[in-house]
Every structure is written in C-alpha cells, then in structure tokens.
Coordinates of C-alpha atoms and ligand atoms in Angstrom, one line a residue:
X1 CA -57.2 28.1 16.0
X2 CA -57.3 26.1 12.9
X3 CA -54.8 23.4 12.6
X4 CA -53.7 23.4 8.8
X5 CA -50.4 22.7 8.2
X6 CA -49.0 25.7 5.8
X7 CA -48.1 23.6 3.8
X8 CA -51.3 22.7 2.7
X9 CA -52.2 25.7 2.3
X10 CA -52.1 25.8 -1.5
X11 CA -54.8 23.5 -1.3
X12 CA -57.1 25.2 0.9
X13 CA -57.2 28.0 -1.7
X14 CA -57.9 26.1 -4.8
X15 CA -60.7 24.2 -3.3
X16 CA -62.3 27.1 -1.4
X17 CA -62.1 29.1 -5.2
X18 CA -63.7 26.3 -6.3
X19 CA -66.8 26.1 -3.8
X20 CA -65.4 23.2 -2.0
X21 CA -67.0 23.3 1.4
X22 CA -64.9 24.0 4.7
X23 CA -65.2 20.3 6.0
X24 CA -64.0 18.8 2.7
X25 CA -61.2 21.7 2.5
X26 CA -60.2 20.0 6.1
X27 CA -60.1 16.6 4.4
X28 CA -57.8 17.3 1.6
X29 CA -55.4 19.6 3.7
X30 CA -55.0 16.3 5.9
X31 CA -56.4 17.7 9.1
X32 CA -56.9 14.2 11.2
X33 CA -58.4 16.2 14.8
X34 CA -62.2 15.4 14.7
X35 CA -62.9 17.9 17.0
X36 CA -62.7 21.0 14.2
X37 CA -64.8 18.7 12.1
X38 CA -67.1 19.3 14.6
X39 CA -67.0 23.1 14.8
X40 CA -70.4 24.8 13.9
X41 CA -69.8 25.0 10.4
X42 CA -69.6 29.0 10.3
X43 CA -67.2 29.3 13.0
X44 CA -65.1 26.9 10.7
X45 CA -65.7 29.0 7.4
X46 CA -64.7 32.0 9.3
X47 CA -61.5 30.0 10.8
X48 CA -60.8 29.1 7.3
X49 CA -61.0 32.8 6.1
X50 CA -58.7 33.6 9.0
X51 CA -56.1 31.2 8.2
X52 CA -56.3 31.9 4.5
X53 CA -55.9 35.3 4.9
X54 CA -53.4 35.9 7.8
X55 CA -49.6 34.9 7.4
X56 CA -48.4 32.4 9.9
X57 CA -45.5 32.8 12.6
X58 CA -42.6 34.8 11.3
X59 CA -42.6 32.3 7.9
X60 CA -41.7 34.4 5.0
X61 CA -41.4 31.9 2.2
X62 CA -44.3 32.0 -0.6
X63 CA -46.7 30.2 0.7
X64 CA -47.5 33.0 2.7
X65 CA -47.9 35.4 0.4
X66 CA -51.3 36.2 -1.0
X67 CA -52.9 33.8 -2.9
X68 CA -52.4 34.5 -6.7
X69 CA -55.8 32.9 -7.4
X70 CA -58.9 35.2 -7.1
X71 CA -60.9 33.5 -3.8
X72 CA -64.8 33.7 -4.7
X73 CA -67.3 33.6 -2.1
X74 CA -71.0 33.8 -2.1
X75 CA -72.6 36.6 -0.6
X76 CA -76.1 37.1 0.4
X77 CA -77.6 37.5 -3.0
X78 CA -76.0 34.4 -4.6
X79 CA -73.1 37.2 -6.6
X80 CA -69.7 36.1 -5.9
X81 CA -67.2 38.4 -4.3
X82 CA -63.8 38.5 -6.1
X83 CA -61.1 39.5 -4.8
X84 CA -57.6 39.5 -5.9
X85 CA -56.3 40.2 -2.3
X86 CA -56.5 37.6 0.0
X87 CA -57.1 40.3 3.0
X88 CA -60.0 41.3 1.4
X89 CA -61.8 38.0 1.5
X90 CA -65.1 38.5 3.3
X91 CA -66.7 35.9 4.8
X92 CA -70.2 35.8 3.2
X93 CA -73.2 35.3 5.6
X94 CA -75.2 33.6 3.8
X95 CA -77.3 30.8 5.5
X96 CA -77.3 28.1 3.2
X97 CA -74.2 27.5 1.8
X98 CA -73.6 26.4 -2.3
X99 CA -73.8 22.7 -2.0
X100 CA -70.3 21.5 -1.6
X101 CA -69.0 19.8 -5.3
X102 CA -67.1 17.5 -3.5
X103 CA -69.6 16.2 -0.2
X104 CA -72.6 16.6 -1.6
X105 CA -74.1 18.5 0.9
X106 CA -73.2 15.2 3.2
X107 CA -70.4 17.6 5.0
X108 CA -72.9 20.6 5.2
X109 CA -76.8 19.6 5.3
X110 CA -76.7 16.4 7.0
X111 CA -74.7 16.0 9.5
X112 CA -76.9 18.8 12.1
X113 CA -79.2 18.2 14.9
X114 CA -82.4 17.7 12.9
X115 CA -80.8 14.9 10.4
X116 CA -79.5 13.2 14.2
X117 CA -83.0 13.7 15.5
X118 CA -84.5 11.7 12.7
X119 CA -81.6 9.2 12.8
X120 CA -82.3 8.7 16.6
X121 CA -86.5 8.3 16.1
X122 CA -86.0 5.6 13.4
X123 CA -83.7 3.5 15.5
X124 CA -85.9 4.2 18.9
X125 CA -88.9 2.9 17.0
X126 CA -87.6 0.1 15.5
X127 CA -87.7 -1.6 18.8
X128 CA -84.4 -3.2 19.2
X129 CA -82.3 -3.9 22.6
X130 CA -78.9 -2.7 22.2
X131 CA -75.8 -1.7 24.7
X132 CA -73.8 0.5 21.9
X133 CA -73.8 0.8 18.0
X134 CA -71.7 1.1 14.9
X135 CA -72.3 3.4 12.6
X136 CA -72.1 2.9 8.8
X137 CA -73.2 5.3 5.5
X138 CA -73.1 4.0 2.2
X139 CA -72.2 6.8 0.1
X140 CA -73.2 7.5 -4.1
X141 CA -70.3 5.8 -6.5
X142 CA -70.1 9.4 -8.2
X143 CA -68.7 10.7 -5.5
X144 CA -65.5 8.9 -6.2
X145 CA -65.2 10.7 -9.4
X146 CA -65.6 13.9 -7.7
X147 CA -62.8 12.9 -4.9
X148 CA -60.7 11.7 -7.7
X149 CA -60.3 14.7 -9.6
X150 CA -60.3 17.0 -6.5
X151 CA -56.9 14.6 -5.7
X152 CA -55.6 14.8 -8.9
X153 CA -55.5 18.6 -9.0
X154 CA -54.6 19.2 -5.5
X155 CA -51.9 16.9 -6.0
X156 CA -50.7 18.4 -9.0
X157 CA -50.2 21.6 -7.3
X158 CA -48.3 20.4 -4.1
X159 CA -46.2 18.8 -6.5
X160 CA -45.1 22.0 -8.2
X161 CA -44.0 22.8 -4.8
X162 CA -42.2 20.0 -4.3
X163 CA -44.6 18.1 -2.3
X164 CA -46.6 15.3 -2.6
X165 CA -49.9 14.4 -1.4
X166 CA -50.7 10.6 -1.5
X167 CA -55.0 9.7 -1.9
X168 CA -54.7 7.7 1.4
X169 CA -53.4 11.2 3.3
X170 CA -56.6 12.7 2.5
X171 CA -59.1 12.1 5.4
X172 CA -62.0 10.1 3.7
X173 CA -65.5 11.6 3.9
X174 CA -66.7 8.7 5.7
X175 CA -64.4 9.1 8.2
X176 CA -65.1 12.8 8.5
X177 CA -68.8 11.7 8.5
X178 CA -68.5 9.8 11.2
X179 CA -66.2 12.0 13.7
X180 CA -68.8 14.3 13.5
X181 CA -72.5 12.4 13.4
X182 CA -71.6 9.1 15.9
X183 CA -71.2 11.5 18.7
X184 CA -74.2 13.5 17.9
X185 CA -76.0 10.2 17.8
X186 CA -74.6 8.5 20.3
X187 CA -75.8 11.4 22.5
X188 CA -79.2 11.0 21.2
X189 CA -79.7 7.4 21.2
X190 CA -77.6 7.5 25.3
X191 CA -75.4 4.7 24.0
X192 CA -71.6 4.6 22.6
X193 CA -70.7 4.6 19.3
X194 CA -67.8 1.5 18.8
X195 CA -66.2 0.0 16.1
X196 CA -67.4 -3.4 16.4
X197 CA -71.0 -3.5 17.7
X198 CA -73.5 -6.7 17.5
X199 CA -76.0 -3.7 16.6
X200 CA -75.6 -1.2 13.5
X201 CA -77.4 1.9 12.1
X202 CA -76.8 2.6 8.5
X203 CA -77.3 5.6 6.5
X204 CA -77.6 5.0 2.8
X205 CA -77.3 8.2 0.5
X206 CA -78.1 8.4 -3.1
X207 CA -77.8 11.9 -5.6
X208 CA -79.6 11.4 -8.8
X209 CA -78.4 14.9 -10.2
X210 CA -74.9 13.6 -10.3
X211 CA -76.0 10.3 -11.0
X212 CA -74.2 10.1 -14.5
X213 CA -70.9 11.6 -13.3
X214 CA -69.1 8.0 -13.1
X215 CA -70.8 7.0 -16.5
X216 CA -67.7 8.0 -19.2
X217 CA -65.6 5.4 -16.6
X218 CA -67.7 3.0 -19.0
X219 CA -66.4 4.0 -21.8
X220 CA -62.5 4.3 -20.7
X221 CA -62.7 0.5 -18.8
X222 CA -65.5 -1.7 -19.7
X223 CA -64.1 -4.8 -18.0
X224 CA -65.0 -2.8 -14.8
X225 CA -68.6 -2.6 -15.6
X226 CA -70.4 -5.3 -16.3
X227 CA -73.6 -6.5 -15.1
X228 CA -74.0 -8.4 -11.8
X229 CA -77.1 -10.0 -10.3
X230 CA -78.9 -7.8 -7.4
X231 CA -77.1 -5.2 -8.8
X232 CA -79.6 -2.0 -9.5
X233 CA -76.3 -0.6 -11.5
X234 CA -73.3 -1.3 -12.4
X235 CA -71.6 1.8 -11.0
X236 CA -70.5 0.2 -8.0
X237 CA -68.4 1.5 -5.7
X238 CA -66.0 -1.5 -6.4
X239 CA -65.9 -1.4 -9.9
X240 CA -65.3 3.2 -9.9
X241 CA -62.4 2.6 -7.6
X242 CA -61.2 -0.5 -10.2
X243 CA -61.8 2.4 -13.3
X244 CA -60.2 5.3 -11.1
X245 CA -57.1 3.3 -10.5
X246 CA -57.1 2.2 -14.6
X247 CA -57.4 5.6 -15.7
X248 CA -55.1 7.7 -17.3
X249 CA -54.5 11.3 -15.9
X250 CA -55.3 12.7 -19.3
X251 CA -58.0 11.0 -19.8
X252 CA -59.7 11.9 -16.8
X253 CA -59.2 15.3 -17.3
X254 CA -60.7 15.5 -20.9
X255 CA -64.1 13.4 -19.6
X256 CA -64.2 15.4 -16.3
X257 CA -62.8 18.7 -15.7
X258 CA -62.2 20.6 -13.2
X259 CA -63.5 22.0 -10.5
X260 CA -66.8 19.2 -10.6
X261 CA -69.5 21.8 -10.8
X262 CA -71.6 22.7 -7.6
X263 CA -75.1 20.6 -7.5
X264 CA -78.3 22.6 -6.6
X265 CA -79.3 19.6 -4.7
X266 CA -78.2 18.4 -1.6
X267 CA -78.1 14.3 -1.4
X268 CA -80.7 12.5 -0.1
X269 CA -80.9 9.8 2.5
X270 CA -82.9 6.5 1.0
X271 CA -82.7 4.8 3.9
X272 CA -81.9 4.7 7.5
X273 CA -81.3 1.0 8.5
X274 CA -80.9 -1.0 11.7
X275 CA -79.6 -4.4 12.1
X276 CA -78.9 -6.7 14.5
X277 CA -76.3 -9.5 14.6
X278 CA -77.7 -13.1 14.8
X279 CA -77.6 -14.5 18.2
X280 CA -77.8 -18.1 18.7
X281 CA -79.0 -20.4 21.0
X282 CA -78.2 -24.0 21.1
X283 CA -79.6 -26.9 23.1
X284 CA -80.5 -31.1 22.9
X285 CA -83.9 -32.5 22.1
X286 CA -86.1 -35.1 22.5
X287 CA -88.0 -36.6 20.2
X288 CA -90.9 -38.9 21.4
X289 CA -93.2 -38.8 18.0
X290 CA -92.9 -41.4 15.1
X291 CA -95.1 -38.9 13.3
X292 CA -93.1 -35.6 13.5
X293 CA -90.2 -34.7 11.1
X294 CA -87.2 -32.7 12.3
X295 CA -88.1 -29.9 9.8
X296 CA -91.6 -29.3 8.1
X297 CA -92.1 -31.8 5.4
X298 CA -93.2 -30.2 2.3
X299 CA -93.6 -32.4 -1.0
X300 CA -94.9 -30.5 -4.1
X301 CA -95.5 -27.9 -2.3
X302 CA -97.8 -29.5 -0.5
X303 CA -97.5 -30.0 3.5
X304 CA -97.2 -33.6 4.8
X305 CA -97.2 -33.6 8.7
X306 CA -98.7 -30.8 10.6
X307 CA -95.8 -30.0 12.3
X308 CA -92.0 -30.3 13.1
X309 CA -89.3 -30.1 15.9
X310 CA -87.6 -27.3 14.1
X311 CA -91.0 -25.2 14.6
X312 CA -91.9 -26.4 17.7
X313 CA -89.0 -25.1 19.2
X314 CA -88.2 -22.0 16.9
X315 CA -91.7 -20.3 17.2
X316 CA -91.6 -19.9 20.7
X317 CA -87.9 -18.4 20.3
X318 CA -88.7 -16.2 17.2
X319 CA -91.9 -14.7 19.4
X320 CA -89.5 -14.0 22.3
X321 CA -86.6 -12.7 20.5
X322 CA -88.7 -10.9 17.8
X323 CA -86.2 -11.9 14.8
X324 CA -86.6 -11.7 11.4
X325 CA -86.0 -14.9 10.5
X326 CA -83.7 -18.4 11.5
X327 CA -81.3 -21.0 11.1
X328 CA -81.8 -24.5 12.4
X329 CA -79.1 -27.1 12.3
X330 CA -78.4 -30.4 14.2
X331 CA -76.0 -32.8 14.8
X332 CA -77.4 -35.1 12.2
X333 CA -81.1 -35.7 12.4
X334 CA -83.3 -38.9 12.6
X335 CA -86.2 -39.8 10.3
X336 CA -90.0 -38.9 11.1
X337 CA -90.6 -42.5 12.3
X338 CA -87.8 -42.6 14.5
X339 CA -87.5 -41.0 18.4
X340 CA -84.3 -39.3 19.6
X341 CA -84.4 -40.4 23.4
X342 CA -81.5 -40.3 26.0
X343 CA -79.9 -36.6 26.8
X344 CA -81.3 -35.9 23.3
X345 CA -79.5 -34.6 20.2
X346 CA -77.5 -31.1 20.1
X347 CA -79.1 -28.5 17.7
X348 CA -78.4 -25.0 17.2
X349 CA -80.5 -22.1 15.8
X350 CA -79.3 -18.8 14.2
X351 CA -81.9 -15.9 14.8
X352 CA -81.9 -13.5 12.6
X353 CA -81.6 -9.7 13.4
X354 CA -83.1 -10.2 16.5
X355 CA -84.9 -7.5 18.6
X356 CA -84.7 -8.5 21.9
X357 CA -81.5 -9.7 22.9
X358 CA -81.1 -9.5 27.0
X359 CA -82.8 -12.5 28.5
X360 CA -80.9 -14.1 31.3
X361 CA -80.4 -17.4 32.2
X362 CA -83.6 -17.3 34.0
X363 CA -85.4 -16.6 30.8
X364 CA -84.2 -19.1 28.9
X365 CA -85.3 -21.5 31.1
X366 CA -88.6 -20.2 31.6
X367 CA -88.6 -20.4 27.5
X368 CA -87.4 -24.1 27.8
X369 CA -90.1 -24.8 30.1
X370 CA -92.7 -23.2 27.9
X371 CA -91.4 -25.5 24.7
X372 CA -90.8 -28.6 26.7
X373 CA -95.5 -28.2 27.2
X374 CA -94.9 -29.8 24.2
X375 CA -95.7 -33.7 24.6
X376 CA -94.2 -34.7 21.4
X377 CA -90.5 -33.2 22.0
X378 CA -88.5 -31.9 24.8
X379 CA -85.2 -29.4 25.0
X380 CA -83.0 -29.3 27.9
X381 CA -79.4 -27.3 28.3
X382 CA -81.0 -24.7 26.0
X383 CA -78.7 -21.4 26.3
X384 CA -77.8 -19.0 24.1
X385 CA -74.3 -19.4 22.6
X386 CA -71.8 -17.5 20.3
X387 CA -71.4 -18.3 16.4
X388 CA -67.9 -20.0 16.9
X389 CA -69.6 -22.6 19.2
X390 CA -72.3 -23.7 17.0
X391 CA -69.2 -25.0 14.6
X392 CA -67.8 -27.4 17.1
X393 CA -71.2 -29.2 17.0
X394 CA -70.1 -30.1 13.1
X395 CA -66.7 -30.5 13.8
X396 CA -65.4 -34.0 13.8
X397 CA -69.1 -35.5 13.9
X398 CA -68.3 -38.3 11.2
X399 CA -66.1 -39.2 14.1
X400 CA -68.4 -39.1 17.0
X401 CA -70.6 -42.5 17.1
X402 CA -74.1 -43.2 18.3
X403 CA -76.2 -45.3 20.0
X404 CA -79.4 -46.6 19.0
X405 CA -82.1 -49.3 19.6
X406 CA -84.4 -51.1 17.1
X407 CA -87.5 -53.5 17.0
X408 CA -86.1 -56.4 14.3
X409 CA -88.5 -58.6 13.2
X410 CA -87.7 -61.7 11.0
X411 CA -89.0 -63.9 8.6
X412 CA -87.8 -66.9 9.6
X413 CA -88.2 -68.2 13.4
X414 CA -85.5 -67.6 15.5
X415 CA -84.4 -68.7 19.3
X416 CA -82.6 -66.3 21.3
X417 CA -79.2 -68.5 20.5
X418 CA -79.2 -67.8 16.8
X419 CA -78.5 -63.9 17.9
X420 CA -75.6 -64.8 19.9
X421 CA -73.4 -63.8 16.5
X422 CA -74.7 -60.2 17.0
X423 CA -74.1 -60.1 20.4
X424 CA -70.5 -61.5 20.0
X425 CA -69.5 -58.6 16.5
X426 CA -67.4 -56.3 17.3
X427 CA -66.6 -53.5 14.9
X428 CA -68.4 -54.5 12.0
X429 CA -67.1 -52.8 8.6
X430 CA -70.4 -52.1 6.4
X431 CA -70.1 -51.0 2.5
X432 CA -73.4 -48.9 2.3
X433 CA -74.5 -47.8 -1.2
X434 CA -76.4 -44.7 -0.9
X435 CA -79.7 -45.8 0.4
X436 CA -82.7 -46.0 -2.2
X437 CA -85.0 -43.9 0.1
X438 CA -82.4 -41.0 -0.1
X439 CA -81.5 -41.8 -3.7
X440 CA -83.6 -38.8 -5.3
X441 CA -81.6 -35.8 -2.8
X442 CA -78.2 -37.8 -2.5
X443 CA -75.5 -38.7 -5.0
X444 CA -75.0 -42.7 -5.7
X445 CA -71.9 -43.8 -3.7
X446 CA -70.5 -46.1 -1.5
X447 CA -69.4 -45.2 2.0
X448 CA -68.1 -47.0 5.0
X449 CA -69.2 -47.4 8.2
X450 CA -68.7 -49.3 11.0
X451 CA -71.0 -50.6 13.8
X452 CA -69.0 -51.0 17.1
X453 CA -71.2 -53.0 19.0
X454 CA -74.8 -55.0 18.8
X455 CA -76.6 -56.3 22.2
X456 CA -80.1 -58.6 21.7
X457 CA -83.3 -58.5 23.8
X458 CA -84.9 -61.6 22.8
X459 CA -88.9 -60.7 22.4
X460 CA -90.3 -63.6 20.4
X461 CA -89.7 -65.9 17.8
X462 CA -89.6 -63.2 14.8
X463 CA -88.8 -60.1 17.5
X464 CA -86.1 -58.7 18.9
X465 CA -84.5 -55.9 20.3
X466 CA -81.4 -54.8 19.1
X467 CA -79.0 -52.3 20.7
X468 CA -76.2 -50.6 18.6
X469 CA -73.3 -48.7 18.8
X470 CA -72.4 -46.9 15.3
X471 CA -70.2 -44.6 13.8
X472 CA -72.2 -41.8 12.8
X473 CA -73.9 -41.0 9.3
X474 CA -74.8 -45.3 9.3
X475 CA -77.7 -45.8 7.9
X476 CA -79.5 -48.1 10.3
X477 CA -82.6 -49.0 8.4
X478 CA -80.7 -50.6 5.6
X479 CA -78.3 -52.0 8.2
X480 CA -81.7 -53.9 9.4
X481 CA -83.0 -55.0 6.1
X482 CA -79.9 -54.9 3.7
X483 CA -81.6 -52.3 0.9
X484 CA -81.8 -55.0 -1.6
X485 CA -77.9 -55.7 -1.2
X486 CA -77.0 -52.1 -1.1
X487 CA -75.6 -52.7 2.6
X488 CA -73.6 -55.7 2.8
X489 CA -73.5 -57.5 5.5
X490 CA -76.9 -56.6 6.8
X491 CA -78.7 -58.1 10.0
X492 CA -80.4 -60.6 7.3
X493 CA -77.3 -62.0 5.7
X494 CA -75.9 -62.2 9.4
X495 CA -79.0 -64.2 10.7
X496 CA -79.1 -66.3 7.1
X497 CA -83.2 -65.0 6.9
X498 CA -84.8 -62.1 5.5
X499 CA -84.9 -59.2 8.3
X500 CA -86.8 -55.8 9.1
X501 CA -86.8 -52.9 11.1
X502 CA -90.0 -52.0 12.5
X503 CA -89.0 -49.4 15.2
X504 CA -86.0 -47.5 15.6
X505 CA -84.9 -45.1 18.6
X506 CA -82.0 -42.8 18.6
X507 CA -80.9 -43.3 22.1
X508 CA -77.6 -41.3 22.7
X509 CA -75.6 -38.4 20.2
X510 CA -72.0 -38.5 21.3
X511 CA -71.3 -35.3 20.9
X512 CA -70.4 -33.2 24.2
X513 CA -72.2 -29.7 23.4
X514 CA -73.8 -27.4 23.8
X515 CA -72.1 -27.9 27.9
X516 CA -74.4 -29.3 30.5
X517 CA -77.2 -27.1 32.3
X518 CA -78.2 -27.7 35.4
X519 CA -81.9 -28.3 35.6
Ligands
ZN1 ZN1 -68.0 19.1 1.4

C-alpha cells in the first residue's frame, strides 16, 4: 500500500510522464517513510501504477479522475506505451529501467546489493577499527539544476490547485539515498549506521554527460562563479544553490526546459572513501639531551640534529595507530641545549585518520614503556585524550609559571654574599625585547615578564647555580646574559659584572594536565 497523499497526486503523473523514476516520484510527492524507499524497485513501480491508476476511498473530487496527461511507459523494446486512460497504464517489464532525469540512476542503479557489496570490500580492506559509521555521498552540482526545475514545475501545478509545495517538503535525494543504502551497508559491514560517527564512508559521484547542465547559471549570475583555489570547477554545489536562489523563473525556463532529458548513462562513483577522526593522545616528557631539539631541526633544507622528541615519541605511536599523519604541540618548548626534568612538560599529539583505534590502558603503557627505551627522553601519564582536552593545555599558559635551574658563570669573581640580592628579589618585572636569537621567526617587541623567585648554589668564584621561578614565555638565556640590553635588568646588571648562562634545565611546567597516571 503506497502512502501518497492524493493530493500529490498531480505530481506523481507529471513526473512519471516524464521518466522520472519511482524513488524520485516518492521524493517530490513528500513521502517521508523510508521503508517504501526501500521496496524492490518493481514492486514500487507497480505500487505506483496502482495508485496512479485506481481512485482512492469514496473521494470524488478531480484529483481522482483520470489523468488528462498521456502517462508513457517503456516497454520491452524501448517504444513507449501511450495511453490516454489512466486504467490502461501497463506496467512495462523491462529490466533496466530509462535512467531516471532527475537521480541519475543514483535512485535506480546504485543503491542494490552489488554497489553495497563493493562499498563493504573497500571499507573491509582498508583496515580500519571502527564500532559504527556515518555515511556521506557527495553528489554532481548538475543535479541541482535538474531538482530545481522538477520543483518549479511540480510546484507550478499544485499551485493551480491551490496548493503549494515548498523545496524544503521535497525529501532530498541524499536523504532518500541514505534510507535505503546505510542499512544495506550497515548489514554488510555488521555495524550501525549513526549520525555522528568518529569513522565515515563516503561515496562521491560524478556524471560527465550532464556535466554542462549547470553551465548557462554562468551566464545568468557570474558573481556566483568565480574561480577558487583546489577547486577542479567552479560549479560548486555552493555557488548552483547561490544561482538557483538568484534566478528568475523565466529565465530558468528559457535556458532549461522541461522535463530535463533522460541520460543514457547512469552516474558513476569516483571514489569510495574512508576516514577516520583524529584521536589524540597526550602525555609529559622528559628531556635529558642538550643535543636533541623538540621538533626536527631543518635549516635550508638541510637536517641539523639526527633526531627529535617530537619523533621519538610519534613514530612509535604512528606505527601502532597506523595514521596518516600527526600533530604535535606542547606547552611551550625548551631549546636543543636545554633539558626538561621534573614530572616533565605536557604535550599532545593529533593522529591523523588513524587505523587502529582500540588500545586499552594496558597498551598504552606498554607503548610508553617501549618509547621511554629511549635514553635521551622519557613520557609518563601518556593516555589517549579527547580534542576539547588538548585546548586546556593552551589555555591560560601565559599564566601558568615555571621553574627552572641554570649554570651562571661570571666574569668578575664573586663570593657567595654578592648573590644574596638574588636570593632576596622577589617578583622581578623584566622588559624583554624580542630576543636576537629568535629575531629572524619573531616580530620586534617588547614584552613583560616577571621572575617570582631566584635561589643561589654557590659553586665557585665565577659559578653558580641559580634556581628560578618565572612566569611563562621568559626568556631565560637573555635573563642570564642581558641580550646586549635587550632584557633589562639582567643577572649581569644585578651582580654589576658581565654574566652567562652556560647550562639551563627546565625543571617543573605548571600546568596540571594531561591528569596523573599511576605508574
Ligand atoms: Zn530518480
């Protein structure tokens, strides 16, 4: 039993006179019940025939008289059938119907078993872990054009009667595309089809023969069309929704009558596409190198340190969760010279479309270990985490502060009294001009900063220790030697001599995340 409103009835006869195909008659006669999407698509065309054909209830009112249009049907041998009586509508049996004007073929040729199958076998051997999917087809601009002129007529003709028929009643075909495929697939692949999934299977369809159908748009709205970078065309979707909604009635008509004529293709799929949202996994390192940067260190093209914490940690996790590609970030980072000791310093990493996704805690840690074989860094707390918690690690970090120590050596002698006036500053306000060393990446200003507090170990009479607490984003080597006056006051204008760093360690990041693991 087909569930057509009569009302809509009209419509179903113009579009099945013009070779519309059953599924896309459903869509513009509003039917929103998947399920008769999903009929085999002759029981449909013969359900359609029925309810084309045979008055409804006890209603006597015109729409169910015959329809005055002549209904033309294919039969076997490709003739059409007319018919001026809509009782003598035959249902043709032919076995591959016209392709549809309106679906491409999408509606009729590829939404069956054999098109699921080879969904299904791409997606199995592409490898990926996955508890359910989303489903998503991107579908030719042209197709637009086509819907857009089917609405305008059918519209037209409901409003003779009175009616009207708004573009967002009609069920889209992407919708109808879906009721029917995801279930199919689902089925196939043994998982559920949702509307938010971390995994997704695309479908992207192109038609060359109707290819130039959206190209007069051009002509009526140029400001829709212009050239974009990555853009193969400019018949976008975007910008033949933008013309549609710009063009006149009239105009329409005259570039694109109607009915659209039937294609002898059917489209075709270019792709079937699987991708996986990013999953990320956070920990704290150690750095214990002078001779390792955070991230590989590449001048002129031209490699300067063999390695890098960023790889050291990332290649393990890239073999294990067989991603594309990554994302490192950090809570601020520390030059190649200096060591990050203490709990370490929080870093996250994005992994893009990632294969494997299900490793428990167990795993992780067994990862962790395998990194930390490493002698020239060490992770701990290393966990995978969601996207919205890798932004708390940038959140307020000009406000955390951290703590460092550093090997000072001075020109003139000192005795472990002179650095007494170190020991007694608190919160020291420091002007720092952008640093010389980071001159050529950086922009030249002037910031503020402030070191909290400074405690001396004594070593020898140009040595000591020095232990600070800073605001973050100080720059501690310039604190140390003053950058030529760039950073006023400096250790050197403190101590009245001329003073430089030779050592620095990173010994705590104040910032509270990624949460505690125990080991
Ligand atoms: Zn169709």
């Amino acid at each position: 039993m087909l569930l057509i409103e009569e009302k809509y009835k009209p419509i179903a006869q113009i579009l099945l006179s013009a070779e519309t195909c059953p599924r896309c008659i459903l869509r513009f006669c509003c039917v929103g019940s998947p399920t008769l999407y999903r009929l085999p698509y002759k029981d449909l065309a013969d359900e359609l025939q029925k309810f084309l054909v045979l008055p409804h209830g006890g209603a006597t009112d015109e729409n169910n008289a015959p329809p005055s249009k002549k209904v033309r049907l294919e039969d076997t041998d490709g003739c059409n059938i007319e018919s001026q009586s809509s009782r003598e509508i035959k249902h043709s049996d032919s076995e591959t119907p016209k392709t549809c004007n309106l679906c491409l073929g999408i509606l009729q040729h590829l939404c069956n078993t054999e098109f699921v199958k080879k969904i299904s076998h791409k997606v199995k051997s592409a490898g990926y872990e996955f508890k359910d999917f989303v489903f998503s087809v991107s579908l030719p601009a042209q197709l637009l054009v086509r819907e857009h002129s089917a609405w305008l007529h059918t519209q037209q003709e409901m409003r003779k009667q009175g009616r009207l028929l708004e573009k967002s009643d009609i069920i889209q075909l992407k919708e109808a595309y879906k009721w029917i495929i995801q279930p199919m697939i689902s089925d196939e692949l043994g998982v559920q089809a949702v509307s938010k999934s971390m995994f997704e299977v695309g479908v992207v369809f192109c038609h060359q023969e109707t290819n130039e159908d959206c190209h007069f748009l051009a002509t009526v709205c140029k400001d829709c069309f212009k050239p974009t970078k990555n853009k193969q065309s400019v018949f976008t979707r975007m910008a033949v929704v933008k013309a549609l909604d710009k063009i006149k009635d009239n105009d329409f008509w005259i570039q694109f009558p109607w009915p659209p004529y039937s294609p002898k293709t059917t489209c075709e799929v270019v792709d079937i596409q699987c991708n996986h949202a990013s999953v990320f996994v956070a920990g704290r390192y150690n750095k214990y190198s002078r001779t390792l940067p955070q991230t590989p260190w590449v001048i002129d093209g031209e490699r300067k340190m063999e390695s890098s914490v960023e790889e050291l940690i990332t290649e393990q996790l890239m073999t294990v969760f067989k991603a594309d590609s990554f994302n490192f970030s950090s809570s601020g980072r520390e030059d190649v010279d200096v060591r990050t000791l203490g709990r370490g310093r929080p870093f996250a990493i994005e992994l893009v479309n990632p294969h494997r996704i299900q490793l428990t805690a167990q795993d992780m840690k067994d990862l962790q270990q395998k990194i930390n074989s490493s002698d020239k860094i060490q992770v701990r707390d290393f966990q995978i985490v969601t996207r919205e918690a890798v932004a708390h690690m940038k959140e307020g970090e000009e406000e955390k502060t951290k703590c460092y120590s550093a090997l000072i050596w001075t020109e003139k002698p000192i005795l472990k009294e002179g650095l007494e006036v170190l020991d007694n500053s608190k919160e020291v306000k420091l002007i720092q001009k952008t640093p010389l060393r980071v001159l050529h990446r950086r922009p030249l200003a002037s910031r503020c900063r402030v070191i909290h507090t400074m405690k001396t170990e004594y070593v020898d009479e140009h040595h000591f220790r020095l232990y600070l607490k800073t605001q973050a984003g100080t720059y501690i080597k310039e604190f140390a030697h003053g950058d030529f006056g760039r950073t006023v006051p400096n250790i050197g204008s403190i101590l009245k001599t001329t003073a430089d760093i030779l050592e620095l360690d990173v010994e705590s990041v104040d910032v509270d995340w990624p949460p505690a693991l125990d080991d």
